[in-house]
Short mmCIF file of C-alpha atoms in Angstrom, two decimals:
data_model
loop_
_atom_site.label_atom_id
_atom_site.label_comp_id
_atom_site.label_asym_id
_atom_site.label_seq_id
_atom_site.Cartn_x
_atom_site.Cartn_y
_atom_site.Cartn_z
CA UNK A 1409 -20.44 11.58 94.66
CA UNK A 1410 -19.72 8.66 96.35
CA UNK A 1411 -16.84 8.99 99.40
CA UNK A 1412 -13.03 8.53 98.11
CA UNK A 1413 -10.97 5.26 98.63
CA UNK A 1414 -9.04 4.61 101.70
CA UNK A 1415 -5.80 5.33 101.05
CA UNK A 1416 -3.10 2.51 100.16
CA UNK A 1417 0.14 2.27 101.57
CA UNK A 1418 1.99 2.10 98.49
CA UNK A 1419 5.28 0.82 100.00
CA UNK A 1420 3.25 -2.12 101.53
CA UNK A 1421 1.52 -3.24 98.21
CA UNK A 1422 5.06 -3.02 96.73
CA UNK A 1423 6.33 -5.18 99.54
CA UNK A 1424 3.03 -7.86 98.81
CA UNK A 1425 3.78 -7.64 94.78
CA UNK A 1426 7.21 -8.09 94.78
CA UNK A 1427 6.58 -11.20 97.06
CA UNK A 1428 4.20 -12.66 94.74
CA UNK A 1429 5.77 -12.43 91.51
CA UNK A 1430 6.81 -16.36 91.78
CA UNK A 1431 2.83 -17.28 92.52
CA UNK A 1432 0.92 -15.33 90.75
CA UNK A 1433 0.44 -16.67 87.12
CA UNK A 1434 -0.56 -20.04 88.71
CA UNK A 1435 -3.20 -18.42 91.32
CA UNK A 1436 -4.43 -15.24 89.18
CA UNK A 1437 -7.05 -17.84 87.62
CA UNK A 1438 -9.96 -14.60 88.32
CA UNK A 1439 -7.61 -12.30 86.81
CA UNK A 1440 -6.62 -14.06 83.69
CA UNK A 1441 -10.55 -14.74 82.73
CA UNK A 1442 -11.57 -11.14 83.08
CA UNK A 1443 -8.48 -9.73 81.19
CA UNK A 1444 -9.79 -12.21 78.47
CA UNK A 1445 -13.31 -10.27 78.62
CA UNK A 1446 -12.30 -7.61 78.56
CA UNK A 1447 -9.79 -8.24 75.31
CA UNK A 1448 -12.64 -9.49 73.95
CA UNK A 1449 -14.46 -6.04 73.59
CA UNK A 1450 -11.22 -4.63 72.08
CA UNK A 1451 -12.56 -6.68 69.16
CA UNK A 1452 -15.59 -3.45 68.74
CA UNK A 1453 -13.17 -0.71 68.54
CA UNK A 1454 -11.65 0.42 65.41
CA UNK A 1455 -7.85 1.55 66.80
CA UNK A 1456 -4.54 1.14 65.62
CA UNK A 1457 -2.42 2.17 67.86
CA UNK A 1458 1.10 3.01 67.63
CA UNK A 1459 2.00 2.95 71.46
CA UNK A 1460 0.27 0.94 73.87
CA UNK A 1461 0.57 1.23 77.31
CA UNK A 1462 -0.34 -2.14 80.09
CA UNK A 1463 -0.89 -0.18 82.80
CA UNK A 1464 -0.05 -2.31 86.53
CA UNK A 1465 0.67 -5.30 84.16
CA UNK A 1466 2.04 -7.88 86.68
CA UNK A 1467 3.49 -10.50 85.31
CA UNK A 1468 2.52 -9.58 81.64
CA UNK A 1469 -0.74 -12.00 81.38
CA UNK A 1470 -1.66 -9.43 79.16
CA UNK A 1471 0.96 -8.74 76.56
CA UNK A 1472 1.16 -11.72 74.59
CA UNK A 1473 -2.15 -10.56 73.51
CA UNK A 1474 -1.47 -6.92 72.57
CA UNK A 1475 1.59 -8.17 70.99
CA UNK A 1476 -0.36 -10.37 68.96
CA UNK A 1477 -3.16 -7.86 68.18
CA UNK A 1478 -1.14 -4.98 66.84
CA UNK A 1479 2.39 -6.32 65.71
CA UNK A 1480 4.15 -2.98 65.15
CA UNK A 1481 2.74 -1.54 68.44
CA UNK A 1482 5.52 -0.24 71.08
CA UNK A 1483 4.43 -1.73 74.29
CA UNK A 1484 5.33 -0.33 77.46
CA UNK A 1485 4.68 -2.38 80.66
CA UNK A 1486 4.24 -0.41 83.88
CA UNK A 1487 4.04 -1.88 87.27
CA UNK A 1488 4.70 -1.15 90.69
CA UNK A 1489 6.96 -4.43 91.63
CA UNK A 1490 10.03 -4.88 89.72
CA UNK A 1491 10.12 -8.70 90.35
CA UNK A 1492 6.77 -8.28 88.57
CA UNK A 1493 8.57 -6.70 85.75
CA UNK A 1494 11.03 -9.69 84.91
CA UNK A 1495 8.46 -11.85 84.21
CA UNK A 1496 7.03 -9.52 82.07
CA UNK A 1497 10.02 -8.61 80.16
CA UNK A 1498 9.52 -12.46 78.79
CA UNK A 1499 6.27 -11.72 76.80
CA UNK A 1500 5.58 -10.45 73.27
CA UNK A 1501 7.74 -11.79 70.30
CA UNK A 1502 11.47 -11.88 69.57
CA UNK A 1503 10.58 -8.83 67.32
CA UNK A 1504 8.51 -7.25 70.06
CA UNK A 1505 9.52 -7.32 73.84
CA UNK A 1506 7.92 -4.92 75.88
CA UNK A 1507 9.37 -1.61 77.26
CA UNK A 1508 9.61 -2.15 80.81
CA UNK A 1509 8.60 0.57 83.49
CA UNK A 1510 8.74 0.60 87.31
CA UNK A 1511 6.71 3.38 88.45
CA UNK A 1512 3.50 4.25 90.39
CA UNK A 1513 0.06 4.48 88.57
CA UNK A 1514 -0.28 7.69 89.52
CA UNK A 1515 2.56 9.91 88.56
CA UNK A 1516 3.73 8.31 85.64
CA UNK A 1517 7.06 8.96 84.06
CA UNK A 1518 5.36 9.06 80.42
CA UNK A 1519 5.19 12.39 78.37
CA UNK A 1520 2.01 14.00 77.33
CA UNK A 1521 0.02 12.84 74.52
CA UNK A 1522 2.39 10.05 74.08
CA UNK A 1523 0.13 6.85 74.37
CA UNK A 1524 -2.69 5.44 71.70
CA UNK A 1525 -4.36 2.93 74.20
CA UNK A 1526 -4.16 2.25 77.52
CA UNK A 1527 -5.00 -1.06 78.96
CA UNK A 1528 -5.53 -1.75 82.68
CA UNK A 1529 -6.88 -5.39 83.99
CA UNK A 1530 -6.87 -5.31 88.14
CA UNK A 1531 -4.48 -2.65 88.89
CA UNK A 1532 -6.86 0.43 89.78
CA UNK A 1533 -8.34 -0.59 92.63
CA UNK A 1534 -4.76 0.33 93.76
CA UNK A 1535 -4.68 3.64 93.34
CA UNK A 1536 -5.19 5.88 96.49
CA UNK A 1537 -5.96 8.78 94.77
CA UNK A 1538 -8.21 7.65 91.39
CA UNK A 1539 -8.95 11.02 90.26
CA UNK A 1540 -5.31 11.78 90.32
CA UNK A 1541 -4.88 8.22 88.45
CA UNK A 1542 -7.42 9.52 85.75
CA UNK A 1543 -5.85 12.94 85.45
CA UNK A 1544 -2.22 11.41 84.45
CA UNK A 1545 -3.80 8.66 82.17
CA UNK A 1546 -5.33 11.75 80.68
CA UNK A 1547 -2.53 13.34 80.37
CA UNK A 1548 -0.55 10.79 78.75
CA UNK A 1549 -3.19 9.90 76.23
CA UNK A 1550 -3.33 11.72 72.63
CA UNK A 1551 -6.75 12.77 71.62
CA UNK A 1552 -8.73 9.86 70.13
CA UNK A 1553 -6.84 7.56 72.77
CA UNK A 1554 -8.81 5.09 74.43
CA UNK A 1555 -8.66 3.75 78.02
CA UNK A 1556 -10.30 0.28 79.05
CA UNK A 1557 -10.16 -1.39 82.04
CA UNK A 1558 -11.18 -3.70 85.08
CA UNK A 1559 -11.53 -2.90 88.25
CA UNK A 1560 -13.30 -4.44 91.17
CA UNK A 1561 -16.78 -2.98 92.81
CA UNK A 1562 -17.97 -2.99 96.50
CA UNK A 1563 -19.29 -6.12 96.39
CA UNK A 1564 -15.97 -7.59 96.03
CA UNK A 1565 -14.62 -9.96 99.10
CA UNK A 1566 -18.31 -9.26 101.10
CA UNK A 1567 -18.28 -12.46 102.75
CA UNK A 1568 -14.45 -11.92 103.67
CA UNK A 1569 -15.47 -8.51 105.07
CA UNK A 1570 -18.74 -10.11 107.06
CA UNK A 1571 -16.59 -12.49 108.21
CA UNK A 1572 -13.68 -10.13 109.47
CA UNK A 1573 -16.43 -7.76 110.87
CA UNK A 1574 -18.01 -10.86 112.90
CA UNK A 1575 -14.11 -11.68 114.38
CA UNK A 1576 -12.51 -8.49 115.70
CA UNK A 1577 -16.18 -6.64 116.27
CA UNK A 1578 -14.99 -4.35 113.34
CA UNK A 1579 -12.01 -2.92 115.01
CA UNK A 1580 -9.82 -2.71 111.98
CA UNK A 1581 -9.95 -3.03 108.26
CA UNK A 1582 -8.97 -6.24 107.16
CA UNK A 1583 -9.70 -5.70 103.19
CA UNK A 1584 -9.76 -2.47 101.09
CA UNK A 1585 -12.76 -0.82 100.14
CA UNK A 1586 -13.45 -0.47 96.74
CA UNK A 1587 -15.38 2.27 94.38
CA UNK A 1588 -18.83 1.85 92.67
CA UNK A 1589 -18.68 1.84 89.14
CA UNK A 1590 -21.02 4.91 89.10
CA UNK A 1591 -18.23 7.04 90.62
CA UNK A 1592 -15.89 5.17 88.76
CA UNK A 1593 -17.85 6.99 85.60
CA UNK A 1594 -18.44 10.11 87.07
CA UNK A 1595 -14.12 10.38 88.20
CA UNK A 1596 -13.78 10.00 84.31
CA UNK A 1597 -16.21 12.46 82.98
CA UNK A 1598 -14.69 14.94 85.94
CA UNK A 1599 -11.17 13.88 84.55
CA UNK A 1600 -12.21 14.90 80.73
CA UNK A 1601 -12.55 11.62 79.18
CA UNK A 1602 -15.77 11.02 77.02
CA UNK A 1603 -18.28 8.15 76.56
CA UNK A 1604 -17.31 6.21 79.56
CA UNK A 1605 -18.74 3.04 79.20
CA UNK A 1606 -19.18 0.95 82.59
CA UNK A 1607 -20.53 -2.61 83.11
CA UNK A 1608 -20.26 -5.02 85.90
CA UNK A 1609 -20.47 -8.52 86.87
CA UNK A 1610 -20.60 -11.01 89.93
CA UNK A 1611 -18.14 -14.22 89.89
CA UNK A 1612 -18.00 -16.13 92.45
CA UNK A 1613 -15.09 -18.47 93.74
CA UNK A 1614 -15.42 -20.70 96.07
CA UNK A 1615 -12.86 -22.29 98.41
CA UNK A 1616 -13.27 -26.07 100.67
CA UNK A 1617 -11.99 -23.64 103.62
CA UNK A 1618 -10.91 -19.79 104.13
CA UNK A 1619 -7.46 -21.05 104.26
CA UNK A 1620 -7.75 -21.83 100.63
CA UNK A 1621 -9.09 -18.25 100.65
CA UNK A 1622 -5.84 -16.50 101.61
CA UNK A 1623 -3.60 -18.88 100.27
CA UNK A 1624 -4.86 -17.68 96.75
CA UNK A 1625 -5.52 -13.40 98.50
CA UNK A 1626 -1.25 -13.86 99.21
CA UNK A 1627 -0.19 -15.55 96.16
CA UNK A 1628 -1.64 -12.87 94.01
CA UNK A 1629 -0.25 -10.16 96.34
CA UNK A 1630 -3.49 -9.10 97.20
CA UNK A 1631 -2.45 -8.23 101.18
CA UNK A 1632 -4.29 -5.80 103.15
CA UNK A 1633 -2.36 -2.38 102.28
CA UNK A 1634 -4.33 0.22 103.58
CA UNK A 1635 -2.74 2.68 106.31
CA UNK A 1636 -5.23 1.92 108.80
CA UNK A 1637 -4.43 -1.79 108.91
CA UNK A 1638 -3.70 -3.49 111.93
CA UNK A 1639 0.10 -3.99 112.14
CA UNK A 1640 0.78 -7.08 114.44
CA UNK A 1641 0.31 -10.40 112.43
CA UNK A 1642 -2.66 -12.38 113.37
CA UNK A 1643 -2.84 -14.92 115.55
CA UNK A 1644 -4.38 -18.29 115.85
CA UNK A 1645 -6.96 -17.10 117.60
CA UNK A 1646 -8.19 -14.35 115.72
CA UNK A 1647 -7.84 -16.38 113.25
CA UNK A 1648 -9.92 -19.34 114.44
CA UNK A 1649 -12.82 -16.57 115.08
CA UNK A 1650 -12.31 -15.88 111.36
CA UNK A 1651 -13.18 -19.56 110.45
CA UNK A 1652 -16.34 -19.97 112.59
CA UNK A 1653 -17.68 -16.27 111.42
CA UNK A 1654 -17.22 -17.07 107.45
CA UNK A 1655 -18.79 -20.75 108.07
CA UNK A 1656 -22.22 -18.74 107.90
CA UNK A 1657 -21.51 -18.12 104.53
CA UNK A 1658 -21.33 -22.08 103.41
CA UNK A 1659 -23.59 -22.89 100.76
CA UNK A 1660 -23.39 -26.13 99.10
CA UNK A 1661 -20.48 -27.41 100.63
CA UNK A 1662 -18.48 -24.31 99.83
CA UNK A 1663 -17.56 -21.09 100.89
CA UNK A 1664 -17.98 -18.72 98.58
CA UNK A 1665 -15.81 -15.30 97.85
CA UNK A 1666 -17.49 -12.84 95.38
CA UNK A 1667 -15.46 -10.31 92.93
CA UNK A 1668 -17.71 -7.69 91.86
CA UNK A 1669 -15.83 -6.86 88.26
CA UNK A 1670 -15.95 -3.50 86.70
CA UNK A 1671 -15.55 -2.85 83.02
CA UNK A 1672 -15.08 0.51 81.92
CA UNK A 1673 -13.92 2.46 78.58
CA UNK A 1674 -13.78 6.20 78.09
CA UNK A 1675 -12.40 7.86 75.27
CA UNK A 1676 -9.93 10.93 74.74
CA UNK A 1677 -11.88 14.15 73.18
CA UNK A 1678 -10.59 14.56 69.55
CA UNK A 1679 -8.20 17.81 68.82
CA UNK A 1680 -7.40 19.53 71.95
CA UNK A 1681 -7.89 18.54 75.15
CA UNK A 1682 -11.13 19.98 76.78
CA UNK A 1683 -11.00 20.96 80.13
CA UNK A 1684 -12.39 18.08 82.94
CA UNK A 1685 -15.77 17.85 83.11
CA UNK A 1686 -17.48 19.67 85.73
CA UNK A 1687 -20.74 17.23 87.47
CA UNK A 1688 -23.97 18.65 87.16
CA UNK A 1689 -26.82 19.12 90.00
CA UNK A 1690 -28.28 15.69 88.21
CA UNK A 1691 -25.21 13.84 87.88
CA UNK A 1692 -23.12 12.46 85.18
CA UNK A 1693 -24.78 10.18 83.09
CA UNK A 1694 -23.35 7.02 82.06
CA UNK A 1695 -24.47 4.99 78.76
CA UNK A 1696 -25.27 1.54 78.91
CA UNK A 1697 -22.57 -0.72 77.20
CA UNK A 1698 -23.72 -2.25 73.34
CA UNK A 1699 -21.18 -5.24 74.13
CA UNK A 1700 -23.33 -8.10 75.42
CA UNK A 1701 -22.04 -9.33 78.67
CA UNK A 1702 -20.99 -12.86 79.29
CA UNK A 1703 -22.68 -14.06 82.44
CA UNK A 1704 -20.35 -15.49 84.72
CA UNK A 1705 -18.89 -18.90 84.85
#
C-alpha cells in the first residue's frame, strides 16, 4: 500500500471554493478537457441509469452533458461550496434541473442503493479520507452501478513543488500530495467495487510567469488546504525566492506546470453487496483499460 493522503482542512477548501465560484468556468480550461475524456468513455458502457449522481460538481461543467445523455435521468449535484451550487442549479433543461446538494464527499446524505452512476471529474483528490470516500460511494450505489472518475496523480504540480521545496528549504507544504493510481485501484477493490479500470496521462500547461500560475491555482479554488499549511500569508520575499527557484524549470520560453490525470471506473458487484475486498500478499491487480487513450494536447 502506498501511505494515505495528508489530510484536508475541509473548512479551508470550503472557504477557497466558495471564493471561486465567480472564476472558475473561465480558468477551469484543464478541468473542462478531461471531464470531456472522460465523457467520452461513457460512450463504451451500456447503462441507463435512472439516478445519476455529479459528485463535487462545481459549477455544473458537467451536467449539461448528463442531462443531454440520459433525458429522464434525476440528477443530483453534490458539492462542497454552495456558491458553487447556484451556478449549477442553471444547467440541464427546463424539463431537467438538477437536484442540488451541499454536503461533504465523504458522508453523504444519500440513502443506500439509491444511485445508478456516479460521476466525479476533479473532486477526489479532496477527500482526506479516500477509503472512507469509496466506502459511502459504495454504499450509495445499487448493484450494477458504476463509478468513473478523474483524479490527479503525484506527478501533478512537480515543478510547483520543486520550486516551493527550493524557496522555504522544505519547511512547509505548499501543495497537497496526491495518490498513485495503483492505490487509487487497490482503495477500490478494498472498498468492494469490481473491475477497476485505471489509466493516466501527463498534460502540461504552461504559464509566461508563476504569477500566471496562481492566478489560474486561486481562480479554480485550488488553495493549499492541508492542516499542516503554513498560516501567515506570504510575503514578497518568499515569494520572489519562489520565482528564481521555478525559473529552472523554463523550457522554451515557458514554464511549465504538469497535471498527472487519473481515470478510473469500477463497477458495483451484481445482487448483493459482497463484502470489501481484502489485498492479497501479491497485491490487487488492476486491468489495463480497452479505451484507447488520447495523448495529450
Amino acid at each position: 500500500m502506498g501511505q494515505s493522503i495528508s489530510p484536508i482542512d475541509k473548512r479551508a477548501a470550503r472557504r477557497a471554493f466558495e471564493r471561486a465560484a465567480a472564476s472558475y468556468d473561465e480558468a477551469a480550461v484543464l478541468q473542462r478537457e478531461i471531464g470531456t475524456r472522460m465523457f467520452e468513455r461513457l460512450d463504451y458502457v451500456r447503462l441507463k441509469p435512472q439516478t445519476v449522481l455529479d459528485l463535487g460538481c462545481g459549477t455544473g461543467q458537467g451536467i449539461d452533458a448528463l442531462a443531454k445523455r440520459w433525458r429522464k435521468a434525476k440528477i443530483i449535484a453534490l458539492d462542497l461550496a454552495e456558491s458553487m451550487l447556484q451556478r449549477a442549479r442553471r444547467r440541464g433543461t427546463w424539463l431537467n434541473r438538477p437536484r442540488l446538494l451541499c454536503a461533504d464527499l465523504e458522508a453523504l446524505p444519500l440513502a443506500d442503493d439509491s444511485v445508478d452512476l456516479v460521476i466525479s471529474n476533479a473532486s477526489l483528490q479532496w477527500a482526506g479520507d479516500l477509503p472512507r470516500a469509496f466506502a459511502e460511494l459504495r454504499r450509495v450505489l445499487r448493484p450494477e452501478g458504476l463509478l468513473m472518475f478523474t483524479t490527479f496523480g503525484p506527478d501533478t504540480l512537480i515543478e510547483l513543488r520543486r520550486a516551493w521545496a527550493e524557496a522555504d528549504g522544505g519547511a512547509h507544504a505548499h501543495v497537497s500530495p496526491f495518490l498513485d493510481m495503483h492505490d487509487i485501484g487497490d482503495a477500490l477493490m478494498r472498498a468492494g467495487f469490481a473491475d477497476p479500470v485505471m489509466d493516466a496521462e501527463r498534460i502540461t500547461m504552461t504559464y509566461e510567469n508563476v504569477h500566471g500560475l496562481m492566478r489560474d491555482l486561486k481562480a479554480i479554488g485550488g488553495r493549499n488546504a492541508l492542516h499542516e499549511r503554513p498560516r501567515a500569508m506570504t510575503g514578497r520575499q518568499r515569494l520572489s525566492a519562489l520565482e528564481q527557484a521555478y525559473e529552472h524549470e523554463r523550457r522554451d520560453g515557458r514554464l511549465p506546470s504538469t497535471w498527472e490525470v487519473v481515470y478510473g471506473q469500477a463497477w458495483m458487484p451484481a445482487g448483493t453487496k459482497a463484502p470489501a475486498q481484502q489485498q492479497t500478499a501479491d497485491g490487487v491487480a488492476i486491468p489495463l483499460s480497452a479505451i484507447p487513450r488520447r495523448v495529450a494536447r
